[in-house]
Amino acid sequence: MNLYNKINSGEPYIIAEMSANHCGDPAVAFRIIEEAAKAGADCLKIQTYTADTLTVNCSDEPYMIKGGLWDGYNYYRLYQEAMTPWEWQKDLKQKCESEGMDFLSTPFDSTAVDFLEELGVEFYKIASYELVDIPLIEYVASKHKPIVMSVGMGSEEEIREALEACYRQSNRQIVLLKCCSQYPARYEDMNLSSIPRLRELFNVPVGLSDHSPGSLGPVVAVAQGAVVIEKHVCLSRDMGGPDAGFSMEMEEFAQMVRDVRNTVKILGKPTLELTENEKKGLCGRRSLVAVKEIRKGEIFTPENLRSIRPAIGIKPKYYRELLGKPASRDYRFGQGIDASELER
């Protein structure tokens, strides 16, 4: 499991969330794993639940979804269509491992946790909607494995309660994910400047679970200090599926991975020290140069001394200091003024 290796090295850990985008076809699921690995993902994530472990088959008004991608569904029907069959999951995990990726799942009840323990998972995800399910979080934490926890819709108090549930189980291996629980998320609702605030408040690594279009959200998040990026992926949005409307196709995901990794390079270190490549450019700076032949003892004047490129003489800041003084040596046209002129 590469989660903490990546975080400790300063590289963002990138999770490709398959979710329901397998469209009920195991061949599609295997292809998504292959393509996510090619795109540079560190991890492939699924979800482990059944419709019956998440809700009941009821069509009363509170159970009906209004608006958005799933308008007209009740929760039960949505989860029936979206679930990843449990009988696939061992093979999916093995496929991830053969492709060099970690395998991660979100359990939604204790039976899912027990099942994933039997599979030998190395860490867990807690979804935003389960942030308030303290008994579930305690049970996951009791397995003493790292937990990646989305905090969409969570208040400071609710996030603290979820973390304390983990700490009561002597589990402090927690990464929080900032998340805007909209599908898709609007930029103006994402508030990614809260990433440093989450890290300050709770003293844990912080990342982003992103449902917004394109790479901009992950790039901004990494610039704010995010160490994990989670993004939904699919082979093609045209294939449909409950999550396709806010998922990245594989070419887009590969570009996002490049953008995120390049963001880390661009951020670099908080230093004013020159890079080796910058040092090579120093020769292009200005310096004080004899623009006419100057004999020893001849006075430096604006006519024979100028600040020009390249940097073959002393710095231009000494220009006024030299004016009116005699040269200590001969200078030919185009020769840089020597530092010995400052020693007199």
Tab-separated table of C-alpha atoms in Angstrom:
chain	number	residue	atom	x	y	z
A	1	MET	CA	0.000	0.000	0.000
A	2	ASN	CA	1.619	3.199	-1.266
A	3	LEU	CA	-0.545	5.826	0.443
A	4	TYR	CA	1.906	7.015	3.086
A	5	ASN	CA	4.946	6.447	0.885
A	6	LYS	CA	3.499	8.967	-1.573
A	7	ILE	CA	2.426	11.437	1.096
A	8	ASN	CA	5.811	11.318	2.817
A	9	SER	CA	7.640	11.805	-0.481
A	10	GLY	CA	5.639	14.933	-1.312
A	11	GLU	CA	3.889	13.310	-4.284
A	12	PRO	CA	0.077	13.449	-4.436
A	13	TYR	CA	-1.598	10.055	-4.076
A	14	ILE	CA	-4.164	9.757	-6.885
A	15	ILE	CA	-7.268	7.587	-6.544
A	16	ALA	CA	-9.352	6.585	-9.561
A	17	GLU	CA	-12.914	6.012	-8.338
A	18	MET	CA	-14.724	3.470	-10.523
A	19	SER	CA	-17.932	3.458	-8.480
A	20	ALA	CA	-20.875	2.526	-10.724
A	21	ASN	CA	-19.109	3.164	-14.025
A	22	HIS	CA	-18.605	-0.543	-14.705
A	23	CYS	CA	-22.249	-0.459	-15.878
A	24	GLY	CA	-22.813	-3.976	-14.536
A	25	ASP	CA	-20.197	-5.528	-16.815
A	26	PRO	CA	-17.080	-7.085	-15.240
A	27	ALA	CA	-15.185	-6.715	-18.523
A	28	VAL	CA	-15.724	-2.949	-18.304
A	29	ALA	CA	-14.515	-2.976	-14.710
A	30	PHE	CA	-11.303	-4.769	-15.678
A	31	ARG	CA	-10.751	-2.370	-18.568
A	32	ILE	CA	-11.194	0.630	-16.251
A	33	ILE	CA	-8.491	-0.802	-13.975
A	34	GLU	CA	-6.108	-1.247	-16.917
A	35	GLU	CA	-6.715	2.256	-18.240
A	36	ALA	CA	-6.472	3.892	-14.810
A	37	ALA	CA	-3.099	2.230	-14.301
A	38	LYS	CA	-1.886	3.449	-17.697
A	39	ALA	CA	-3.056	6.960	-16.810
A	40	GLY	CA	-0.870	6.981	-13.698
A	41	ALA	CA	-3.334	6.342	-10.877
A	42	ASP	CA	-1.903	5.056	-7.613
A	43	CYS	CA	-5.127	3.380	-6.563
A	44	LEU	CA	-8.452	2.093	-7.899
A	45	LYS	CA	-11.439	2.530	-5.593
A	46	ILE	CA	-14.788	0.791	-5.556
A	47	GLN	CA	-17.719	0.704	-3.129
A	48	THR	CA	-18.898	-2.340	-1.179
A	49	TYR	CA	-22.607	-2.381	-0.408
A	50	THR	CA	-25.964	-3.747	-1.505
A	51	ALA	CA	-29.192	-1.811	-1.840
A	52	ASP	CA	-30.419	-3.564	1.303
A	53	THR	CA	-27.399	-2.510	3.385
A	54	LEU	CA	-27.908	1.130	2.453
A	55	THR	CA	-31.671	1.662	2.482
A	56	VAL	CA	-35.095	0.010	2.117
A	57	ASN	CA	-37.224	-0.288	-0.992
A	58	CYS	CA	-39.649	2.492	-0.212
A	59	SER	CA	-41.122	5.109	-2.549
A	60	ASP	CA	-42.418	7.525	0.053
A	61	GLU	CA	-41.421	11.101	-0.705
A	62	PRO	CA	-38.279	11.206	1.506
A	63	TYR	CA	-36.889	8.184	-0.402
A	64	MET	CA	-37.355	9.748	-3.835
A	65	ILE	CA	-34.537	11.677	-5.542
A	66	LYS	CA	-35.555	15.007	-7.052
A	67	GLY	CA	-33.423	16.778	-9.645
A	68	GLY	CA	-29.881	16.091	-10.779
A	69	LEU	CA	-28.557	12.975	-12.480
A	70	TRP	CA	-30.815	10.575	-10.577
A	71	ASP	CA	-34.108	12.439	-10.767
A	72	GLY	CA	-37.102	10.122	-10.293
A	73	TYR	CA	-35.153	7.245	-8.725
A	74	ASN	CA	-35.762	6.056	-5.234
A	75	TYR	CA	-32.605	5.284	-3.268
A	76	TYR	CA	-33.113	1.535	-3.498
A	77	ARG	CA	-33.277	1.477	-7.287
A	78	LEU	CA	-30.226	3.739	-7.571
A	79	TYR	CA	-28.127	1.509	-5.330
A	80	GLN	CA	-29.325	-1.639	-7.089
A	81	GLU	CA	-28.017	-0.245	-10.373
A	82	ALA	CA	-24.852	1.258	-8.959
A	83	MET	CA	-23.505	-1.525	-6.742
A	84	THR	CA	-20.366	-3.479	-7.570
A	85	PRO	CA	-21.219	-7.184	-7.150
A	86	TRP	CA	-19.345	-8.636	-4.205
A	87	GLU	CA	-18.405	-11.737	-6.163
A	88	TRP	CA	-16.291	-9.565	-8.514
A	89	GLN	CA	-14.295	-7.837	-5.839
A	90	LYS	CA	-11.601	-10.434	-5.122
A	91	ASP	CA	-10.770	-10.545	-8.834
A	92	LEU	CA	-10.846	-6.746	-9.064
A	93	LYS	CA	-8.387	-6.496	-6.181
A	94	GLN	CA	-6.064	-9.032	-7.808
A	95	LYS	CA	-6.287	-7.153	-11.107
A	96	CYS	CA	-5.338	-3.884	-9.391
A	97	GLU	CA	-2.343	-5.541	-7.778
A	98	SER	CA	-1.222	-7.051	-11.083
A	99	GLU	CA	-1.373	-3.555	-12.613
A	100	GLY	CA	0.724	-2.094	-9.796
A	101	MET	CA	-2.125	-0.175	-8.151
A	102	ASP	CA	-3.550	-0.237	-4.653
A	103	PHE	CA	-7.118	-1.450	-4.167
A	104	LEU	CA	-9.472	0.560	-1.968
A	105	SER	CA	-13.144	0.242	-1.138
A	106	THR	CA	-15.780	2.152	0.776
A	107	PRO	CA	-17.780	-0.128	3.094
A	108	PHE	CA	-21.231	0.981	4.129
A	109	ASP	CA	-21.971	-1.434	6.955
A	110	SER	CA	-20.227	-3.965	9.172
A	111	THR	CA	-20.899	-6.890	6.819
A	112	ALA	CA	-19.023	-5.032	4.073
A	113	VAL	CA	-16.122	-4.424	6.457
A	114	ASP	CA	-16.008	-8.125	7.362
A	115	PHE	CA	-16.064	-9.050	3.682
A	116	LEU	CA	-13.240	-6.642	2.855
A	117	GLU	CA	-11.207	-7.950	5.787
A	118	GLU	CA	-11.491	-11.422	4.260
A	119	LEU	CA	-10.208	-9.971	0.982
A	120	GLY	CA	-7.186	-8.597	2.827
A	121	VAL	CA	-7.671	-4.908	2.078
A	122	GLU	CA	-4.925	-2.672	3.437
A	123	PHE	CA	-6.956	0.489	4.066
A	124	TYR	CA	-10.501	1.865	3.959
A	125	LYS	CA	-12.513	4.794	2.661
A	126	ILE	CA	-15.342	6.468	4.561
A	127	ALA	CA	-17.812	8.300	2.312
A	128	SER	CA	-19.070	11.800	3.090
A	129	TYR	CA	-22.601	10.628	3.754
A	130	GLU	CA	-21.306	8.139	6.348
A	131	LEU	CA	-19.314	10.786	8.250
A	132	VAL	CA	-22.058	10.826	10.900
A	133	ASP	CA	-22.282	7.006	11.195
A	134	ILE	CA	-20.077	6.800	14.274
A	135	PRO	CA	-20.687	3.071	14.924
A	136	LEU	CA	-19.554	2.250	11.375
A	137	ILE	CA	-16.482	4.474	11.679
A	138	GLU	CA	-15.569	2.879	15.013
A	139	TYR	CA	-15.859	-0.581	13.488
A	140	VAL	CA	-13.681	0.346	10.511
A	141	ALA	CA	-11.150	2.016	12.806
A	142	SER	CA	-11.022	-1.082	15.000
A	143	LYS	CA	-9.279	-2.901	12.138
A	144	HIS	CA	-6.278	-0.590	12.760
A	145	LYS	CA	-5.738	0.178	9.103
A	146	PRO	CA	-5.414	3.616	7.467
A	147	ILE	CA	-8.673	5.414	6.709
A	148	VAL	CA	-9.302	7.975	3.975
A	149	MET	CA	-12.358	9.932	5.104
A	150	SER	CA	-14.397	12.352	2.989
A	151	VAL	CA	-15.886	15.219	4.971
A	152	GLY	CA	-18.412	16.674	2.517
A	153	MET	CA	-21.329	18.334	4.341
A	154	GLY	CA	-19.454	17.869	7.612
A	155	SER	CA	-19.390	20.563	10.276
A	156	GLU	CA	-16.294	21.053	12.410
A	157	GLU	CA	-18.065	19.247	15.253
A	158	GLU	CA	-19.059	16.288	13.048
A	159	ILE	CA	-15.549	15.933	11.633
A	160	ARG	CA	-14.103	16.021	15.143
A	161	GLU	CA	-16.583	13.382	16.331
A	162	ALA	CA	-15.618	11.101	13.428
A	163	LEU	CA	-11.920	11.504	14.189
A	164	GLU	CA	-12.472	10.885	17.892
A	165	ALA	CA	-14.311	7.670	16.985
A	166	CYS	CA	-11.102	6.535	15.271
A	167	TYR	CA	-8.907	7.685	18.134
A	168	ARG	CA	-10.993	5.707	20.636
A	169	GLN	CA	-9.947	2.636	18.670
A	170	SER	CA	-6.284	3.730	18.888
A	171	ASN	CA	-6.298	4.437	15.161
A	172	ARG	CA	-4.677	7.715	14.119
A	173	GLN	CA	-3.899	6.753	10.529
A	174	ILE	CA	-6.418	9.183	9.047
A	175	VAL	CA	-6.450	11.294	5.874
A	176	LEU	CA	-9.336	13.743	5.478
A	177	LEU	CA	-10.663	14.593	2.028
A	178	LYS	CA	-12.270	17.976	1.420
A	179	CYS	CA	-15.371	17.264	-0.630
A	180	CYS	CA	-18.246	19.215	-2.101
A	181	SER	CA	-21.122	16.737	-2.096
A	182	GLN	CA	-22.689	17.921	-5.336
A	183	TYR	CA	-22.784	15.816	-8.492
A	184	PRO	CA	-21.308	17.585	-10.404
A	185	ALA	CA	-19.889	20.205	-8.034
A	186	ARG	CA	-19.947	23.904	-8.906
A	187	TYR	CA	-16.658	25.772	-8.575
A	188	GLU	CA	-18.232	28.491	-6.439
A	189	ASP	CA	-19.346	25.887	-3.873
A	190	MET	CA	-16.036	24.074	-3.444
A	191	ASN	CA	-14.160	26.394	-1.036
A	192	LEU	CA	-10.788	24.730	-1.533
A	193	SER	CA	-9.110	27.389	0.594
A	194	SER	CA	-10.452	25.364	3.532
A	195	ILE	CA	-7.855	22.634	2.857
A	196	PRO	CA	-5.131	24.369	4.925
A	197	ARG	CA	-7.754	25.133	7.572
A	198	LEU	CA	-8.708	21.450	7.877
A	199	ARG	CA	-5.045	20.528	8.264
A	200	GLU	CA	-4.599	23.224	10.923
A	201	LEU	CA	-7.739	22.257	12.854
A	202	PHE	CA	-7.250	18.512	12.924
A	203	ASN	CA	-3.507	18.008	12.401
A	204	VAL	CA	-3.926	15.262	9.784
A	205	PRO	CA	-3.082	15.051	6.070
A	206	VAL	CA	-5.792	16.525	3.833
A	207	GLY	CA	-6.746	15.844	0.223
A	208	LEU	CA	-9.668	16.361	-2.153
A	209	SER	CA	-12.478	14.128	-3.331
A	210	ASP	CA	-13.493	15.998	-6.463
A	211	HIS	CA	-16.756	15.990	-8.400
A	212	SER	CA	-16.143	19.172	-10.400
A	213	PRO	CA	-15.449	19.276	-14.158
A	214	GLY	CA	-11.894	18.960	-15.426
A	215	SER	CA	-8.525	19.205	-13.710
A	216	LEU	CA	-8.819	22.673	-12.194
A	217	GLY	CA	-10.134	21.526	-8.810
A	218	PRO	CA	-7.335	19.002	-8.229
A	219	VAL	CA	-4.682	21.475	-9.396
A	220	VAL	CA	-5.943	24.186	-7.019
A	221	ALA	CA	-6.245	21.621	-4.230
A	222	VAL	CA	-2.634	20.505	-4.618
A	223	ALA	CA	-1.570	24.154	-4.625
A	224	GLN	CA	-3.429	24.457	-1.295
A	225	GLY	CA	-1.538	21.477	0.118
A	226	ALA	CA	-3.755	18.502	-0.795
A	227	VAL	CA	-1.848	15.218	-0.615
A	228	VAL	CA	-4.566	12.914	-1.995
A	229	ILE	CA	-6.765	13.435	-5.060
A	230	GLU	CA	-9.792	11.252	-5.731
A	231	LYS	CA	-11.663	11.491	-9.026
A	232	HIS	CA	-14.407	9.404	-10.646
A	233	VAL	CA	-13.379	7.739	-13.910
A	234	CYS	CA	-15.173	5.976	-16.740
A	235	LEU	CA	-14.348	4.573	-20.156
A	236	SER	CA	-16.914	6.794	-21.834
A	237	ARG	CA	-19.678	9.050	-20.551
A	238	ASP	CA	-21.759	7.836	-23.477
A	239	MET	CA	-21.966	4.437	-21.804
A	240	GLY	CA	-24.254	5.968	-19.204
A	241	GLY	CA	-24.374	4.685	-15.674
A	242	PRO	CA	-25.351	6.548	-12.502
A	243	ASP	CA	-22.003	8.330	-12.103
A	244	ALA	CA	-20.999	8.971	-15.708
A	245	GLY	CA	-22.193	12.578	-15.746
A	246	PHE	CA	-19.518	13.733	-13.276
A	247	SER	CA	-16.771	11.267	-14.211
A	248	MET	CA	-13.632	11.756	-16.279
A	249	GLU	CA	-12.982	9.742	-19.384
A	250	MET	CA	-9.559	8.142	-19.385
A	251	GLU	CA	-7.777	10.672	-21.595
A	252	GLU	CA	-9.062	13.453	-19.347
A	253	PHE	CA	-7.992	11.540	-16.255
A	254	ALA	CA	-4.492	10.973	-17.660
A	255	GLN	CA	-4.245	14.711	-18.338
A	256	MET	CA	-5.389	15.444	-14.789
A	257	VAL	CA	-2.685	13.133	-13.412
A	258	ARG	CA	-0.081	15.023	-15.456
A	259	ASP	CA	-1.498	18.379	-14.343
A	260	VAL	CA	-1.439	17.391	-10.678
A	261	ARG	CA	2.088	16.020	-10.809
A	262	ASN	CA	3.289	19.099	-12.703
A	263	THR	CA	1.636	21.313	-10.095
A	264	VAL	CA	3.933	19.796	-7.484
A	265	LYS	CA	6.925	20.532	-9.707
A	266	ILE	CA	5.785	24.110	-10.246
A	267	LEU	CA	5.247	24.700	-6.519
A	268	GLY	CA	8.752	23.502	-5.745
A	269	LYS	CA	10.244	24.685	-2.443
A	270	PRO	CA	9.804	27.959	-0.520
A	271	THR	CA	13.300	29.157	-1.332
A	272	LEU	CA	14.984	32.020	-3.150
A	273	GLU	CA	18.052	29.938	-3.938
A	274	LEU	CA	18.846	29.714	-7.617
A	275	THR	CA	18.310	26.468	-9.472
A	276	GLU	CA	21.155	25.111	-11.544
A	277	ASN	CA	19.320	26.165	-14.694
A	278	GLU	CA	18.832	29.695	-13.349
A	279	LYS	CA	22.537	29.924	-12.550
A	280	LYS	CA	23.245	29.295	-16.229
A	281	GLY	CA	21.251	32.416	-17.039
A	282	LEU	CA	23.296	34.730	-14.828
A	283	CYS	CA	25.632	35.440	-17.728
A	284	GLY	CA	22.791	37.325	-19.423
A	285	ARG	CA	22.577	39.960	-16.688
A	286	ARG	CA	23.928	43.497	-17.043
A	287	SER	CA	27.342	44.555	-15.761
A	288	LEU	CA	29.722	47.519	-15.985
A	289	VAL	CA	31.709	47.380	-19.230
A	290	ALA	CA	34.227	49.652	-20.948
A	291	VAL	CA	32.465	50.908	-24.080
A	292	LYS	CA	35.589	52.753	-25.182
A	293	GLU	CA	39.266	52.012	-24.674
A	294	ILE	CA	40.297	53.204	-21.192
A	295	ARG	CA	43.926	53.741	-20.218
A	296	LYS	CA	45.261	53.275	-16.703
A	297	GLY	CA	44.694	56.535	-14.795
A	298	GLU	CA	41.961	57.712	-17.177
A	299	ILE	CA	38.749	58.853	-15.468
A	300	PHE	CA	35.594	56.715	-15.677
A	301	THR	CA	32.852	58.738	-17.419
A	302	PRO	CA	29.380	58.093	-18.821
A	303	GLU	CA	31.012	58.055	-22.257
A	304	ASN	CA	33.434	55.190	-21.548
A	305	LEU	CA	31.512	53.232	-18.895
A	306	ARG	CA	28.051	51.714	-19.275
A	307	SER	CA	25.762	49.098	-17.732
A	308	ILE	CA	25.129	46.554	-20.504
A	309	ARG	CA	24.731	42.857	-21.093
A	310	PRO	CA	26.404	40.347	-20.640
A	311	ALA	CA	27.580	39.913	-17.044
A	312	ILE	CA	31.324	40.123	-17.593
A	313	GLY	CA	32.091	42.928	-15.145
A	314	ILE	CA	31.088	44.151	-11.717
A	315	LYS	CA	27.439	44.819	-10.871
A	316	PRO	CA	25.747	48.013	-12.145
A	317	LYS	CA	25.119	49.172	-8.553
A	318	TYR	CA	28.746	50.417	-8.494
A	319	TYR	CA	28.286	52.734	-11.510
A	320	ARG	CA	28.047	56.018	-9.582
A	321	GLU	CA	30.839	54.953	-7.256
A	322	LEU	CA	33.228	54.602	-10.204
A	323	LEU	CA	32.297	57.777	-12.089
A	324	GLY	CA	35.007	60.405	-11.696
A	325	LYS	CA	37.607	57.939	-10.433
A	326	PRO	CA	40.738	56.915	-12.351
A	327	ALA	CA	41.042	53.425	-13.796
A	328	SER	CA	43.604	51.259	-11.999
A	329	ARG	CA	44.485	49.445	-15.210
A	330	ASP	CA	43.980	49.462	-18.973
A	331	TYR	CA	40.646	48.306	-20.416
A	332	ARG	CA	39.998	47.458	-24.017
A	333	PHE	CA	36.650	48.126	-25.738
A	334	GLY	CA	34.014	45.619	-24.539
A	335	GLN	CA	35.980	44.457	-21.499
A	336	GLY	CA	34.229	44.047	-18.143
A	337	ILE	CA	35.299	46.309	-15.284
A	338	ASP	CA	37.286	44.388	-12.677
A	339	ALA	CA	36.340	44.162	-8.975
A	340	SER	CA	39.777	45.517	-8.124
A	341	GLU	CA	38.437	48.992	-8.955
A	342	LEU	CA	36.382	48.807	-5.745
A	343	GLU	CA	39.348	48.026	-3.511
A	344	ARG	CA	40.963	51.464	-3.702
